[in-house]
PDB file of C-alpha atoms in Angstrom:
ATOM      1  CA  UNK T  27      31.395  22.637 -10.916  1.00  0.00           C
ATOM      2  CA  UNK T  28      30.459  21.240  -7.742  1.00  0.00           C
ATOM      3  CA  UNK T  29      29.683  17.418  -8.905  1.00  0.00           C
ATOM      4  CA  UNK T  30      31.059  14.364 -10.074  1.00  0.00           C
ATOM      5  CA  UNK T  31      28.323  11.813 -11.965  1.00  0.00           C
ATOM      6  CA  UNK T  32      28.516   8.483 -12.148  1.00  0.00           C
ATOM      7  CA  UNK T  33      25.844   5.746 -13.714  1.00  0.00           C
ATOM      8  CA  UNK T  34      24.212   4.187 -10.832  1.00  0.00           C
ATOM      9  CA  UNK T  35      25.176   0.704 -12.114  1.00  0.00           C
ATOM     10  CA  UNK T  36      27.072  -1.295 -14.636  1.00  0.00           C
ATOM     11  CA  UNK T  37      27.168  -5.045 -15.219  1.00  0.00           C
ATOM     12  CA  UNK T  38      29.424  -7.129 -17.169  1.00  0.00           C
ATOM     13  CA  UNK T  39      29.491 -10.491 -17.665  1.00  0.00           C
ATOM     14  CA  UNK T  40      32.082 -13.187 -15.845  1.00  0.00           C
ATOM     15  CA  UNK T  41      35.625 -12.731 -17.994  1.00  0.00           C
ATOM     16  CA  UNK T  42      34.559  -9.662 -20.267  1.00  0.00           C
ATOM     17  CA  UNK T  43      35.608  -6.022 -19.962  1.00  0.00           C
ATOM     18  CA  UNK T  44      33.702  -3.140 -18.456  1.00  0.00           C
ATOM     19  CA  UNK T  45      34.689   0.496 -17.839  1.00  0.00           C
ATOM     20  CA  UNK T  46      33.067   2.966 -15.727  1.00  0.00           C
ATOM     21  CA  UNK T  47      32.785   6.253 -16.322  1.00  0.00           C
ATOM     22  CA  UNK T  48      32.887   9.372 -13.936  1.00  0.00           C
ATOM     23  CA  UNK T  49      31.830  13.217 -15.502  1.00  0.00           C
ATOM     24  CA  UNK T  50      32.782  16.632 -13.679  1.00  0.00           C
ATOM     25  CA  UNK T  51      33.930  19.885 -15.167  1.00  0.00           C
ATOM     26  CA  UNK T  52      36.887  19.884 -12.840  1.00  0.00           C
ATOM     27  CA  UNK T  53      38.567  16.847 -14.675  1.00  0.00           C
ATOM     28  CA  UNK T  54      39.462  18.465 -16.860  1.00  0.00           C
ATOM     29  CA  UNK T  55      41.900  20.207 -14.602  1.00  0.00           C
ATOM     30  CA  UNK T  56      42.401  17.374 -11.831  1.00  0.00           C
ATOM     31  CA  UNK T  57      43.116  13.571 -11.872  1.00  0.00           C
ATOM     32  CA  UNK T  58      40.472  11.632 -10.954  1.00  0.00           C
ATOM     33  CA  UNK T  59      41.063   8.844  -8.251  1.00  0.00           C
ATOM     34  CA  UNK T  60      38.640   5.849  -7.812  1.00  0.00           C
ATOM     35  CA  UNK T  61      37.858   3.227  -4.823  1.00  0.00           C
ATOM     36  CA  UNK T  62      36.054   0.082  -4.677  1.00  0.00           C
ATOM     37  CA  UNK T  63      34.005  -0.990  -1.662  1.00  0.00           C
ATOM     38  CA  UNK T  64      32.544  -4.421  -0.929  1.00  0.00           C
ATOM     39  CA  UNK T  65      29.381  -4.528   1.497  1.00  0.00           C
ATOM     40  CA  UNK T  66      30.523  -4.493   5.095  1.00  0.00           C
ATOM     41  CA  UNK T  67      33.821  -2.668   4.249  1.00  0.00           C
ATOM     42  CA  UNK T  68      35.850   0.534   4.148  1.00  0.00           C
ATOM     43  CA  UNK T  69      36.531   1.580   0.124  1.00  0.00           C
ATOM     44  CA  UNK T  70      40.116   0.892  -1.139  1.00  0.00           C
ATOM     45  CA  UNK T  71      42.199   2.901  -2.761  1.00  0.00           C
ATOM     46  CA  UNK T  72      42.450   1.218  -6.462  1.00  0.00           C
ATOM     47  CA  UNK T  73      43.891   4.499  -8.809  1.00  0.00           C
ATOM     48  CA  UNK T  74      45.349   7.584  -8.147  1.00  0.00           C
ATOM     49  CA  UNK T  75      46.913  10.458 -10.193  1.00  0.00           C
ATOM     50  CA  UNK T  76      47.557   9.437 -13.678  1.00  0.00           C
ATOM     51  CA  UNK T  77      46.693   5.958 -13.548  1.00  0.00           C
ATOM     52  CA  UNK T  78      48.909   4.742 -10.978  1.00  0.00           C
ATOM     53  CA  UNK T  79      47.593   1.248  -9.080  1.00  0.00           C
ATOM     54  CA  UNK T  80      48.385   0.848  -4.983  1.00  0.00           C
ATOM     55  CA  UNK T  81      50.484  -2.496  -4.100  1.00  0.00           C
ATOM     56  CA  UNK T  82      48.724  -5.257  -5.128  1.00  0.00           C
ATOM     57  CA  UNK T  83      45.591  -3.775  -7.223  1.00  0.00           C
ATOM     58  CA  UNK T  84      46.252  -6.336 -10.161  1.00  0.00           C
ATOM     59  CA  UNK T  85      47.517  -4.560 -13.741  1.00  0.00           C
ATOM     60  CA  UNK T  86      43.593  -5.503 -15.321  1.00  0.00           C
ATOM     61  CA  UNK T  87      42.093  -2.585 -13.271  1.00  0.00           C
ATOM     62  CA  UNK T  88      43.357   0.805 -15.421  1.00  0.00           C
ATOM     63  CA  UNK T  89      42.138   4.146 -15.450  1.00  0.00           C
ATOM     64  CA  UNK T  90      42.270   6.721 -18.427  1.00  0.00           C
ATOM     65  CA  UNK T  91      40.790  10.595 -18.751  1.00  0.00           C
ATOM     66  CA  UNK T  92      39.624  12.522 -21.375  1.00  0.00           C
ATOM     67  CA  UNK T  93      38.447  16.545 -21.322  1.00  0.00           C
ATOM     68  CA  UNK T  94      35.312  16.159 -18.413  1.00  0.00           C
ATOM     69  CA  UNK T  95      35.506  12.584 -18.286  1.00  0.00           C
ATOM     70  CA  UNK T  96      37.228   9.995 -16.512  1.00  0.00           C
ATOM     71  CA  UNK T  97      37.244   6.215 -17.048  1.00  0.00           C
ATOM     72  CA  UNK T  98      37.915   2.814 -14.708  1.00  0.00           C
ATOM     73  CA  UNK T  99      38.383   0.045 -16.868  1.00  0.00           C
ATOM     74  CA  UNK T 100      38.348  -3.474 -15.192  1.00  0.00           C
ATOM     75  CA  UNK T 101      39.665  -6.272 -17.842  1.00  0.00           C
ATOM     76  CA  UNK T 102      38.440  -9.985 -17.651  1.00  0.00           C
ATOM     77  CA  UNK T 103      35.755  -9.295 -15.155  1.00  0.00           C
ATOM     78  CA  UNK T 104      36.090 -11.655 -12.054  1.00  0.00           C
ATOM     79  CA  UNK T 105      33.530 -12.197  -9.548  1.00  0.00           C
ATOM     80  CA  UNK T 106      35.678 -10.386  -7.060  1.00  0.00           C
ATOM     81  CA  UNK T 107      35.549  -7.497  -8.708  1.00  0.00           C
ATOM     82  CA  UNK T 108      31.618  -7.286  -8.053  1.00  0.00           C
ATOM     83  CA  UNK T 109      31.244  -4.316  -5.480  1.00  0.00           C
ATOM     84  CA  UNK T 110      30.437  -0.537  -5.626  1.00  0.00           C
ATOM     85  CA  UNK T 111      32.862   2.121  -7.098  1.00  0.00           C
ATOM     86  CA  UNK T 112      33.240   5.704  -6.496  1.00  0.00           C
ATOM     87  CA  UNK T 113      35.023   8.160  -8.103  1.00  0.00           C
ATOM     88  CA  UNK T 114      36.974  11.238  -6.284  1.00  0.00           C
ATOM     89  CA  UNK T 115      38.651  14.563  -7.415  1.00  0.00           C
ATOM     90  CA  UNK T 116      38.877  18.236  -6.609  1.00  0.00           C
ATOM     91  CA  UNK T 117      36.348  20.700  -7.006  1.00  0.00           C
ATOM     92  CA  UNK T 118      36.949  23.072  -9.973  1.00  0.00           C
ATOM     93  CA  UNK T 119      38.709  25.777  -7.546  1.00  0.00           C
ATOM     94  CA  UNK T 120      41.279  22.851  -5.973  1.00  0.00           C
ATOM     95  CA  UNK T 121      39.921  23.574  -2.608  1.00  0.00           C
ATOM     96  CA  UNK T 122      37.831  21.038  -1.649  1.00  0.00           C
ATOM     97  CA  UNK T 123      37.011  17.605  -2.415  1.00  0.00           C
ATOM     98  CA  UNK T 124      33.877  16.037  -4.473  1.00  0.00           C
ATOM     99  CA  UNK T 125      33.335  12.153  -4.402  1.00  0.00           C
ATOM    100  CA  UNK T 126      30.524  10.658  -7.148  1.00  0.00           C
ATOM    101  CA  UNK T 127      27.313   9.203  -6.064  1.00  0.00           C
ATOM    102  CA  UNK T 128      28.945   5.480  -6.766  1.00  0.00           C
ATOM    103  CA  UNK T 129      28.545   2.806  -9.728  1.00  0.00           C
ATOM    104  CA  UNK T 130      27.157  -0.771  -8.299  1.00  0.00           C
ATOM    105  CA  UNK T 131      29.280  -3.225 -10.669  1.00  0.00           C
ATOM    106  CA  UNK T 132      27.397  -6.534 -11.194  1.00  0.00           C
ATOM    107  CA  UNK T 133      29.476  -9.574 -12.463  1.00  0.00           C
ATOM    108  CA  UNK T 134      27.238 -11.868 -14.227  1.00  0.00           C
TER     109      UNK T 134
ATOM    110  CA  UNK X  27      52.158  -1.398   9.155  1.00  0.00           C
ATOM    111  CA  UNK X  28      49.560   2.165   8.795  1.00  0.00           C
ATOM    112  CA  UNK X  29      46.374   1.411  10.863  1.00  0.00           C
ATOM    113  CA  UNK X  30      43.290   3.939  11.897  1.00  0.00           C
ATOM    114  CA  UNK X  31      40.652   3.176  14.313  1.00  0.00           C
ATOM    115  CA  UNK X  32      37.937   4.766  15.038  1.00  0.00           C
ATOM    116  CA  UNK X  33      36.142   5.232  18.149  1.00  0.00           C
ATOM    117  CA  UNK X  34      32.917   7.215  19.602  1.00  0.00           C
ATOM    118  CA  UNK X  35      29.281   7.052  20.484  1.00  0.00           C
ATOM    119  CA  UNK X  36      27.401   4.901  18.484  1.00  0.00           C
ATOM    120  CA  UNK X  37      23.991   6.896  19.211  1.00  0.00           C
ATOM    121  CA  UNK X  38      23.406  10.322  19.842  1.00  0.00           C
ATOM    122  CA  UNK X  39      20.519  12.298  20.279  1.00  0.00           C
ATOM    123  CA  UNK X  40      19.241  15.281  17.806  1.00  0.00           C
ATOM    124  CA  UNK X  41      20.437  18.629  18.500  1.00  0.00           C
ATOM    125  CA  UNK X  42      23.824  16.815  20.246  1.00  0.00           C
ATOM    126  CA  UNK X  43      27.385  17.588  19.499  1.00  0.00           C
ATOM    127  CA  UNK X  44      28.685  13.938  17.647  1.00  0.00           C
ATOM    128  CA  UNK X  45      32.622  13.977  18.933  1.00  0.00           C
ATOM    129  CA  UNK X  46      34.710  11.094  17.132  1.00  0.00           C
ATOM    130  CA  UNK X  47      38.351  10.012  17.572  1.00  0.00           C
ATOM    131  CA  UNK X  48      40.346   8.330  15.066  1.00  0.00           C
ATOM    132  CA  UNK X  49      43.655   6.585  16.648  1.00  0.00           C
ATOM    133  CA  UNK X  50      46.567   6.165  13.933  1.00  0.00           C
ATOM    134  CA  UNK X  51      49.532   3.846  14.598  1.00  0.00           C
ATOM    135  CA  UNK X  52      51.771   2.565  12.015  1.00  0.00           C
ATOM    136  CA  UNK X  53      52.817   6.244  10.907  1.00  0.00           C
ATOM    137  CA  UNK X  54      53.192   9.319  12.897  1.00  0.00           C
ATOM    138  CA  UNK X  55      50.569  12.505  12.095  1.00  0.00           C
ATOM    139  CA  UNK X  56      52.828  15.041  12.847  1.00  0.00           C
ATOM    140  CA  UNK X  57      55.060  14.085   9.970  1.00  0.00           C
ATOM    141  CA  UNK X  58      54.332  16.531   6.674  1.00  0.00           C
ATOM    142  CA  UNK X  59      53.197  15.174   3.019  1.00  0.00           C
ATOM    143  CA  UNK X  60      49.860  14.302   4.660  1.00  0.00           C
ATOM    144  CA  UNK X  61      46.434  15.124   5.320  1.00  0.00           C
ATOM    145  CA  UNK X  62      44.238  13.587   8.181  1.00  0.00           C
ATOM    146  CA  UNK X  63      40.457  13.416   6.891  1.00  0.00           C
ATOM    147  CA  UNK X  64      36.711  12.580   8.044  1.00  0.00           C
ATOM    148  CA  UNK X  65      34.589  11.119   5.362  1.00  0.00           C
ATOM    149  CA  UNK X  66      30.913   9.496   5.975  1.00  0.00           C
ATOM    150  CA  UNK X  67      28.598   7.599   4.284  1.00  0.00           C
ATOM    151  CA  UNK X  68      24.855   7.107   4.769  1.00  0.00           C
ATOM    152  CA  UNK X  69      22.881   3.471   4.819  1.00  0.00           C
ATOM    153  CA  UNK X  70      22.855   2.366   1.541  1.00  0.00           C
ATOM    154  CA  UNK X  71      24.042   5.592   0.087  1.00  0.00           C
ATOM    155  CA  UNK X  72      27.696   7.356  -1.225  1.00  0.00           C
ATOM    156  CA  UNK X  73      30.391   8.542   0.119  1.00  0.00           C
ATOM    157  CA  UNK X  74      30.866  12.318   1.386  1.00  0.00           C
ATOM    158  CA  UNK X  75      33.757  13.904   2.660  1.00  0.00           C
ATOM    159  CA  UNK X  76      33.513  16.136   5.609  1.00  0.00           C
ATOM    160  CA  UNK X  77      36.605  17.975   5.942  1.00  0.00           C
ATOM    161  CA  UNK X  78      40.818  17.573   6.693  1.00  0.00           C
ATOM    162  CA  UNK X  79      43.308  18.407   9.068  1.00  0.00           C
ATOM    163  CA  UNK X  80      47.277  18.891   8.000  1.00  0.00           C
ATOM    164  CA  UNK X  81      49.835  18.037  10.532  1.00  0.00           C
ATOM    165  CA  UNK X  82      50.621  21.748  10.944  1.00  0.00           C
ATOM    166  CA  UNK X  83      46.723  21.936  12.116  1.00  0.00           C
ATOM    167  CA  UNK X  84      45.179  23.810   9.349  1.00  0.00           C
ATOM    168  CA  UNK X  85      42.508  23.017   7.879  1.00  0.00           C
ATOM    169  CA  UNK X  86      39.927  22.848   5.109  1.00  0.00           C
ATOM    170  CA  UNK X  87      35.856  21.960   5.260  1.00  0.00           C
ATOM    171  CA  UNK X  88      33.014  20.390   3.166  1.00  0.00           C
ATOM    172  CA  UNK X  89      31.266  23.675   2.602  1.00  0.00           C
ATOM    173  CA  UNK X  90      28.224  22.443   3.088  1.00  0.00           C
ATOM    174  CA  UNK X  91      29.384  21.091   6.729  1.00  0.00           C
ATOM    175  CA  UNK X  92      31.806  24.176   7.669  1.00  0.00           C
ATOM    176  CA  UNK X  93      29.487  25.888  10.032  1.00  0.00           C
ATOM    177  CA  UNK X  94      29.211  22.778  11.928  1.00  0.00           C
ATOM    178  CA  UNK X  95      32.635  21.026  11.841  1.00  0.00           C
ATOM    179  CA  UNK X  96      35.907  20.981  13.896  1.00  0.00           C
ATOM    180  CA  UNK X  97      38.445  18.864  12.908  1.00  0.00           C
ATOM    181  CA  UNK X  98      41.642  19.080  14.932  1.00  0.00           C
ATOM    182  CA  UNK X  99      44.762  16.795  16.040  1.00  0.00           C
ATOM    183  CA  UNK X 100      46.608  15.593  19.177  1.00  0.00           C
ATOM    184  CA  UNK X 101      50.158  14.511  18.173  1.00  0.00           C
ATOM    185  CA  UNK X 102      50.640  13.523  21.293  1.00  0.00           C
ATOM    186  CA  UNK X 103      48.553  10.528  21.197  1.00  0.00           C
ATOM    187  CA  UNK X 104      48.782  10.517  17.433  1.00  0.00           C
ATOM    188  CA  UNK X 105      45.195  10.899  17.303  1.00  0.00           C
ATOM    189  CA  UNK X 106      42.775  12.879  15.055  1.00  0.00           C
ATOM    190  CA  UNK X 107      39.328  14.188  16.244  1.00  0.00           C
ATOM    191  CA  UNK X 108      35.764  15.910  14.676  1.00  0.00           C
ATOM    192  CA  UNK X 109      33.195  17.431  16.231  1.00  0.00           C
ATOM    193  CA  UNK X 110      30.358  17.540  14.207  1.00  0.00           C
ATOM    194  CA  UNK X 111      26.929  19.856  16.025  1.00  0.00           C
ATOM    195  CA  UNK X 112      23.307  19.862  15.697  1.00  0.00           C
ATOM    196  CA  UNK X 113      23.208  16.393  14.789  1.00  0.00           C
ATOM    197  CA  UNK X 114      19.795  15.777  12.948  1.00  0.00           C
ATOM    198  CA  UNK X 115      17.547  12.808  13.276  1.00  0.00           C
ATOM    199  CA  UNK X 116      16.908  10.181  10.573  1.00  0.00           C
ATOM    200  CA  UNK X 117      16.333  11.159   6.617  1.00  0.00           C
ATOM    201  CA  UNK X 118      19.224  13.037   7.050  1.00  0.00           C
ATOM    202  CA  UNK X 119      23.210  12.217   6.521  1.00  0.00           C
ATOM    203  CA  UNK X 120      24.228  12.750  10.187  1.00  0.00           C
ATOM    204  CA  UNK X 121      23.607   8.792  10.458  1.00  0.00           C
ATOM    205  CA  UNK X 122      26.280   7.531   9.024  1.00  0.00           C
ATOM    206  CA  UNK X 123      29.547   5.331   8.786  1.00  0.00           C
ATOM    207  CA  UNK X 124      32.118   7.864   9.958  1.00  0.00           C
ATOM    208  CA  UNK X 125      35.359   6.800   8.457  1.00  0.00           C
ATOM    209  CA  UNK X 126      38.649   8.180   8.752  1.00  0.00           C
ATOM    210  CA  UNK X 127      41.457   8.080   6.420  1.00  0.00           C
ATOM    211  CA  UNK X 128      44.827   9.439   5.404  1.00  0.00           C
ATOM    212  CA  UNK X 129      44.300  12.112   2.884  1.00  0.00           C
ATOM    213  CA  UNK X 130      46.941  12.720  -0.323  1.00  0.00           C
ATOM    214  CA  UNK X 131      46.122  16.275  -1.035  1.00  0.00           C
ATOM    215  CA  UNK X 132      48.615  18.660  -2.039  1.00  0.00           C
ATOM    216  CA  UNK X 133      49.153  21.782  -4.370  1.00  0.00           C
ATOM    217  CA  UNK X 134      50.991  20.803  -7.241  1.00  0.00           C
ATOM    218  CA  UNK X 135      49.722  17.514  -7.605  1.00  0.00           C
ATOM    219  CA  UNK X 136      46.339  17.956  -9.419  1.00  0.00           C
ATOM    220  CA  UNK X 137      44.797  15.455  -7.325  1.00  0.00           C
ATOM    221  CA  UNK X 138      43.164  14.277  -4.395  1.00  0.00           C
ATOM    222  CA  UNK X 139      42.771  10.634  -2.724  1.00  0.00           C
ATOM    223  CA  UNK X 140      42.323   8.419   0.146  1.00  0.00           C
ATOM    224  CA  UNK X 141      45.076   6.181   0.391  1.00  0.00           C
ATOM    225  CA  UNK X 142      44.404   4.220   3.667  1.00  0.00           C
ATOM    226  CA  UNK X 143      41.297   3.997   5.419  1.00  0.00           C
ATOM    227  CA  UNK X 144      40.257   3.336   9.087  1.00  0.00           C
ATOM    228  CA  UNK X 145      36.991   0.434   8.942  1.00  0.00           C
ATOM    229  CA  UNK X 146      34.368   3.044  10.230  1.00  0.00           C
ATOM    230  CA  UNK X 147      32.184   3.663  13.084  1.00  0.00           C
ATOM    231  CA  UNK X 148      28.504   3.739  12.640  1.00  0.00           C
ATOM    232  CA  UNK X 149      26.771   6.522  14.365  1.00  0.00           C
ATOM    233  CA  UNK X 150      22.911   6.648  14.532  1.00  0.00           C
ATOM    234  CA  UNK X 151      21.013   9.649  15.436  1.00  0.00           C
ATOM    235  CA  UNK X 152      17.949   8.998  17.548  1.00  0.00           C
ATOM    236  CA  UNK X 153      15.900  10.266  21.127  1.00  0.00           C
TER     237      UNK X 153
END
């Protein structure tokens, strides 16, 4: 498969929990990583692999996979965390590189 | 500290050659465990990566971009470059935010990711 789909956007409101989900037939043989990017600015690395966090992403931003389908999970929603998020993996041969068509994350 | 930069045209005409340089300092390219990549993004729209360079110089394409992309890298000014052809005029992706970024990518890791990013360059395509 050639494609990664995400839902255009999500909103949760101020202190809940929201996860976002990202579908591809080559998760299910590749980790998924995901990025969020605030208007103006470059995206940021926020998981990699298997659910490993860069310094200083805080511990409430997780991510989990299962068969096609990979999850971001952001716990006690903060208005900070109110930006778009993409998705990223391999193609289902390993040799190139597929991003998602991004989830704009409201914080109500 | 790992820091890109990158520099270019801002506006280049249709059927032009875009060429864009991304300066690294911080870390030095040449060193293995590393990718060097171009990724872009559209106005208002997603992300799309264009292709990556390793520090021995090979390198791997968005097929959809491979006929028209070079990356390549000069280790001497610890610098990584794409040429991108036939640039196309608006309602396309050639305008863009060209960003560079240091690219995880290797065989036996079952994954792929960006893990530091330059701020971009926006590059409009217009006569």
């Amino acid at each position: 498969s050639s494609e990664l789909t995400q839902d255009p956007a999500v909103s949760v409101a101020l202190g809940q929990t929201v996860t976002i989900t990202c579908q591809g037939d080559s998760l299910r043989s590749y980790y998924v990583s995901w990025y969020q990017q605030k208007p103006g600015q470059a995206p940021r690395l926020i998981i990699y692999g298997k659910n490993n966090r860069p310094s200083g992403i805080p511990d409430r931003i997780s991510g989990s996979s299962s068969g096609n389908t990979a999850s971001l999970t952001i716990t006690g929603a903060q208005a900070e965390d109110e930006a778009d998020y993409y998705c990223n993996s391999r193609d289902s041969s390993g040799d190139h590189v597929l991003f998602g068509g991004g989830t704009k994350l409201t914080v109500l | 500290q790992l820091q890109l930069q990158e520099s270019g045209p801002g506006l280049v005409k249709p059927s032009e050659t875009l060429s864009l340089t991304c300066t690294v300092s911080g870390y030095s390219i040449n060193r293995s465990s590393y990718y060097w990549a171009w990724i872009r993004q559209p106005p208002g729209k997603g992300l799309e990566w264009i292709g990556s360079v390793y520090y021995s110089g090979s390198s791997f394409y968005n097929p959809s971009l491979k006929s028209r992309v070079t990356i390549s890298m000069d280790t001497s000014r610890n610098q990584i470059s794409l040429k991108l052809t036939s640039m196309t005029a608006a309602d396309t992706a050639d305008t863009a935010v060209y960003y560079c970024a240091r690219h995880e990518h290797c065989d036996n890791c079952y994954s792929s990711y960006f893990d530091s990013w330059g701020r971009g360059i926006l590059v409009t395509v217009s006569s």
